[in-house]
mmCIF file of C-alpha atoms in Angstrom:
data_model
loop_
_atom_site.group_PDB
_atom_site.id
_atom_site.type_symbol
_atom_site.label_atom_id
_atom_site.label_comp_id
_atom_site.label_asym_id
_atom_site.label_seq_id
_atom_site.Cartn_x
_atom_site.Cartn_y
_atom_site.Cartn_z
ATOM 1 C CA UNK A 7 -4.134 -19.219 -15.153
ATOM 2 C CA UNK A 8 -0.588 -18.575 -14.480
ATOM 3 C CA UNK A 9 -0.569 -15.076 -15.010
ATOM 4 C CA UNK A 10 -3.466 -14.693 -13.154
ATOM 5 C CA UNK A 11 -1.778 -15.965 -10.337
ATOM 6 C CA UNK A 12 1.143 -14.551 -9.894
ATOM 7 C CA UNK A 13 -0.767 -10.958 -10.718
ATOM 8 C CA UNK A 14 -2.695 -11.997 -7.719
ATOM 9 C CA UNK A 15 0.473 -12.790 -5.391
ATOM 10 C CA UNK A 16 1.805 -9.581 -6.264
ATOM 11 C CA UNK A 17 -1.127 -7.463 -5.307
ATOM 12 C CA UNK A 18 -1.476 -9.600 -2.429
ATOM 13 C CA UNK A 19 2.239 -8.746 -1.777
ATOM 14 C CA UNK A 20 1.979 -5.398 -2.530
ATOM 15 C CA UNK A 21 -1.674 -5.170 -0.314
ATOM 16 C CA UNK A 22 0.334 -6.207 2.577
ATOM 17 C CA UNK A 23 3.880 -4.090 2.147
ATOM 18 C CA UNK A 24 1.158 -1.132 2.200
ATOM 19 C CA UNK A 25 -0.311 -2.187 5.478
ATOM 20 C CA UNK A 26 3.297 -2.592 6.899
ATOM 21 C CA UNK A 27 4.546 0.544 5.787
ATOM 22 C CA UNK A 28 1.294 2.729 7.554
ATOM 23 C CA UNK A 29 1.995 0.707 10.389
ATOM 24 C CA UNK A 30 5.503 1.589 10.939
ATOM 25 C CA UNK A 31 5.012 5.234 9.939
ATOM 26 C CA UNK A 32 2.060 5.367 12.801
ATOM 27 C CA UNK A 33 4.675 4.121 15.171
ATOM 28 C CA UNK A 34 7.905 6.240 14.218
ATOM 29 C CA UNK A 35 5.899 9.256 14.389
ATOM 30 C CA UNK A 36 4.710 8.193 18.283
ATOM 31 C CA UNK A 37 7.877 7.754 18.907
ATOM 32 C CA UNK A 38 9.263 11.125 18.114
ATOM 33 C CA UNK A 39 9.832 13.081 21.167
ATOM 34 C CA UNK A 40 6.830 14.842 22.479
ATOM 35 C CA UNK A 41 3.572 14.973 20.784
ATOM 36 C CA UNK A 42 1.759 17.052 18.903
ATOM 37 C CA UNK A 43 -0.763 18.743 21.864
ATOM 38 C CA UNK A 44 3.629 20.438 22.724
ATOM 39 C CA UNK A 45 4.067 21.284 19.633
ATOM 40 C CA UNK A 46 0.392 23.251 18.656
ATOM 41 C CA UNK A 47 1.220 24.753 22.150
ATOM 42 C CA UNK A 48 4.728 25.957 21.288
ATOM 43 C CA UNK A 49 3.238 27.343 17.964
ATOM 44 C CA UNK A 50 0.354 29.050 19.886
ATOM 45 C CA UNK A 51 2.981 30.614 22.260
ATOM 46 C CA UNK A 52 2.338 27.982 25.128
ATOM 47 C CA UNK A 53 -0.447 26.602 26.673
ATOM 48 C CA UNK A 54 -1.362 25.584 30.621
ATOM 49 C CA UNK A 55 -1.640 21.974 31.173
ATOM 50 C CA UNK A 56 -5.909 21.994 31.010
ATOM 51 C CA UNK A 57 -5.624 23.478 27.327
ATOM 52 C CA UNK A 58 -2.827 20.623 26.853
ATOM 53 C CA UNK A 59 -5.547 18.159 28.210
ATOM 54 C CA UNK A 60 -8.107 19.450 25.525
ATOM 55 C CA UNK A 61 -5.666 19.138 22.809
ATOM 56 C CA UNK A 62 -5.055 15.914 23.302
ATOM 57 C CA UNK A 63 -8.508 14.980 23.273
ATOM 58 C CA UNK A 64 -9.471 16.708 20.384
ATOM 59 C CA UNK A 65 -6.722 14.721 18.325
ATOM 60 C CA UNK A 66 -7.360 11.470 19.817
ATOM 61 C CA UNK A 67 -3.794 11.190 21.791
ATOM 62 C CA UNK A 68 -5.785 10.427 24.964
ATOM 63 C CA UNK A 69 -7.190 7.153 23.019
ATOM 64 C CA UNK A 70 -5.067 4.307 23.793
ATOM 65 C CA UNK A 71 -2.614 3.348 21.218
ATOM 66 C CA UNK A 72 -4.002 0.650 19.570
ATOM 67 C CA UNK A 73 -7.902 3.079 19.240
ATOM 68 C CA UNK A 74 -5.316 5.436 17.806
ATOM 69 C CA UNK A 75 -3.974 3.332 15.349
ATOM 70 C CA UNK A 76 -7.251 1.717 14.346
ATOM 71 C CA UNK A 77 -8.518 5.387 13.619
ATOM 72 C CA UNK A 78 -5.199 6.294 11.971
ATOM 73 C CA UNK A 79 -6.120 3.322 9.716
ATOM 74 C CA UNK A 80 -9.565 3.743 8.571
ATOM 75 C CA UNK A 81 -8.795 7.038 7.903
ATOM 76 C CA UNK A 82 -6.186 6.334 5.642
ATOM 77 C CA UNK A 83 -8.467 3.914 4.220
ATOM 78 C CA UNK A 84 -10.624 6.422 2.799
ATOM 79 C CA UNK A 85 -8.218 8.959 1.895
ATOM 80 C CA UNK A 86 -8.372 11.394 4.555
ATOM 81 C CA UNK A 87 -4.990 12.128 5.098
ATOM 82 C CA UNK A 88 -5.319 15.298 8.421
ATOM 83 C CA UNK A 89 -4.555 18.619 8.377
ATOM 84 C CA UNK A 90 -1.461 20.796 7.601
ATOM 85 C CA UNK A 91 -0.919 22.587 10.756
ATOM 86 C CA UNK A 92 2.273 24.193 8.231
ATOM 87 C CA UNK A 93 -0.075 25.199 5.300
ATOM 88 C CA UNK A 94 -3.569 25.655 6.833
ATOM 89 C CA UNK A 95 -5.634 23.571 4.834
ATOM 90 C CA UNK A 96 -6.162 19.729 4.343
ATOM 91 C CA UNK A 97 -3.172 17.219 3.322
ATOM 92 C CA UNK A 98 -4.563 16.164 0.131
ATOM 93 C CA UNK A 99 -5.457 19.930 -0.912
ATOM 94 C CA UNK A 100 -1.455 20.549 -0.801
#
């Protein structure tokens, strides 16, 4: 019964260290200057500000933060992990 428990706290514990950690790594990245929409345009050799605009939406930056994070999180959740701009093909293909 012992065991059980404390096997139990430590998942628990180690449940909620995971949640912590995505949710810090969603906000250091946001805080980075710029956002991604500047940095596909750099890489595409600029961009006006209406393909900017479109960018944005089609990653979800125009979402409110909190609708970003919540989508951040259920992604996670089931393992989809985005896209390597870098490599060209999915994160968990790398």
């Amino acid at each position: 019964v012992q065991f059980l428990s404390i096997t139990l706290k430590r998942i628990g514990f180690g449940v909620v260290l995971l949640f912590i950690v995505l949710i810090l790594n969603f906000f250091l990245m946001h805080l980075a200057p710029g956002d991604i929409a500047d940095t596909i345009a750099i890489d595409a050799g600029g961009a006006d500000e209406e393909m900017m605009d479109a960018i944005r939406k089609d990653y979800g930056l125009d979402l409110p933060i909190w609708q970003q994070l919540l989508k951040y999180l259920a992604k996670v959740a089931v393992l989809d992990l985005g896209y390597s701009f870098y490599y060209n093909i999915s994160v968990t293909d790398l």
